[in-house]
Amino acid sequence: MRKPIIIGNWKMNKSIHDSIIFIDELGKDSFEIEVGIAPQMITLPIVNEVKGNVLVGAQNANDHLEGAYTGEVSIALLQEINSDFCIVGHSERRQYYNETNKSVNDKTKLLLDAKIMPVVCVGESLEEYEAGKTNEVIKEQINNSLADVSIADCVVAYEPVWAIGTGKTATTQTAQEVCKFIREELAKMYSQEEADKVRIQYGGSVKPSNIGELMACPDIDGALVGGASLEIASFKELINY
Ligand code: PGA
């Protein structure tokens, strides 16, 4: 049985004060699923103190262990502050910061070595979607971003780029089909048994009104949520789908 996991990705939003208030309140609840928040990096050691039942993780980390990489944050530091997870390869990182499948793969391996759960994002652009290339793009991302890793310890997030922050959600049927395709690819790379252990999230305009039907799909085990995770009321509604 795969335990569902819903993670709020706050991106570059919220002050330190507001992050503490939110996580402190949320962390006092108890959940049947895993619930996580990825706040801005600088708040991590502070919100960790009040996280209670919430998993707290980073939105990115560097793909080198240490060294001359000005402005970057190492996985060693995430380990030192007991970060529960780290998002890797989010489409905004792939798009604006030239994140490649190779760097995503390197980060995933380092995170697993550090015993931090990687949340590895894949997803096609609008252009690729309209050209009917979704499976081709996803296959390439999965094959290269998730090669030679302890796959059962990873979470994979399928986030069609055209659905992020746009209000457009992939239909439940499309989301399920692509998540199923991802599991089939993982089964080819590893084994069916290993692939069946991997939790696959859907992300892209997830909100309280659509979470229920997404979570009812057999290959969708959770969600990566941007906008709807910023308000505590809507996020609570969402995790209690
Ligand atoms: P959204 O973002 O829910 O605002 O579409 C999702 C994400 O980027 O993870």
PDB file of C-alpha atoms in Angstrom, residues 41 60-75 77-78 93 97 99 107:
ATOM      1  CA  MET A  41      15.093  27.854   1.891  1.00  0.00           C
ATOM      2  CA  ASN A  60      16.036  22.781  -4.620  1.00  0.00           C
ATOM      3  CA  ALA A  61      19.652  22.028  -3.703  1.00  0.00           C
ATOM      4  CA  ASN A  62      22.947  21.997  -5.563  1.00  0.00           C
ATOM      5  CA  ASP A  63      24.207  18.964  -7.463  1.00  0.00           C
ATOM      6  CA  HIS A  64      27.724  19.159  -6.008  1.00  0.00           C
ATOM      7  CA  LEU A  65      28.696  18.109  -2.512  1.00  0.00           C
ATOM      8  CA  GLU A  66      30.535  21.367  -1.726  1.00  0.00           C
ATOM      9  CA  GLY A  67      32.773  23.943  -3.325  1.00  0.00           C
ATOM     10  CA  ALA A  68      32.892  27.204  -5.240  1.00  0.00           C
ATOM     11  CA  TYR A  69      29.232  27.568  -6.240  1.00  0.00           C
ATOM     12  CA  THR A  70      28.282  31.046  -5.096  1.00  0.00           C
ATOM     13  CA  GLY A  71      24.715  31.417  -3.921  1.00  0.00           C
ATOM     14  CA  GLU A  72      23.941  27.704  -3.854  1.00  0.00           C
ATOM     15  CA  VAL A  73      22.893  25.472  -0.945  1.00  0.00           C
ATOM     16  CA  SER A  74      24.378  22.021  -0.403  1.00  0.00           C
ATOM     17  CA  ILE A  75      22.560  18.816   0.340  1.00  0.00           C
ATOM     18  CA  LEU A  77      23.330  21.475   4.904  1.00  0.00           C
ATOM     19  CA  LEU A  78      19.837  20.143   4.210  1.00  0.00           C
ATOM     20  CA  ARG A  93      14.044  25.273 -12.379  1.00  0.00           C
ATOM     21  CA  TYR A  97      17.806  27.887 -14.361  1.00  0.00           C
ATOM     22  CA  GLU A  99      18.191  22.344 -14.823  1.00  0.00           C
ATOM     23  CA  LYS A 107      20.868  15.619  -7.096  1.00  0.00           C
TER      24      LYS A 107
END
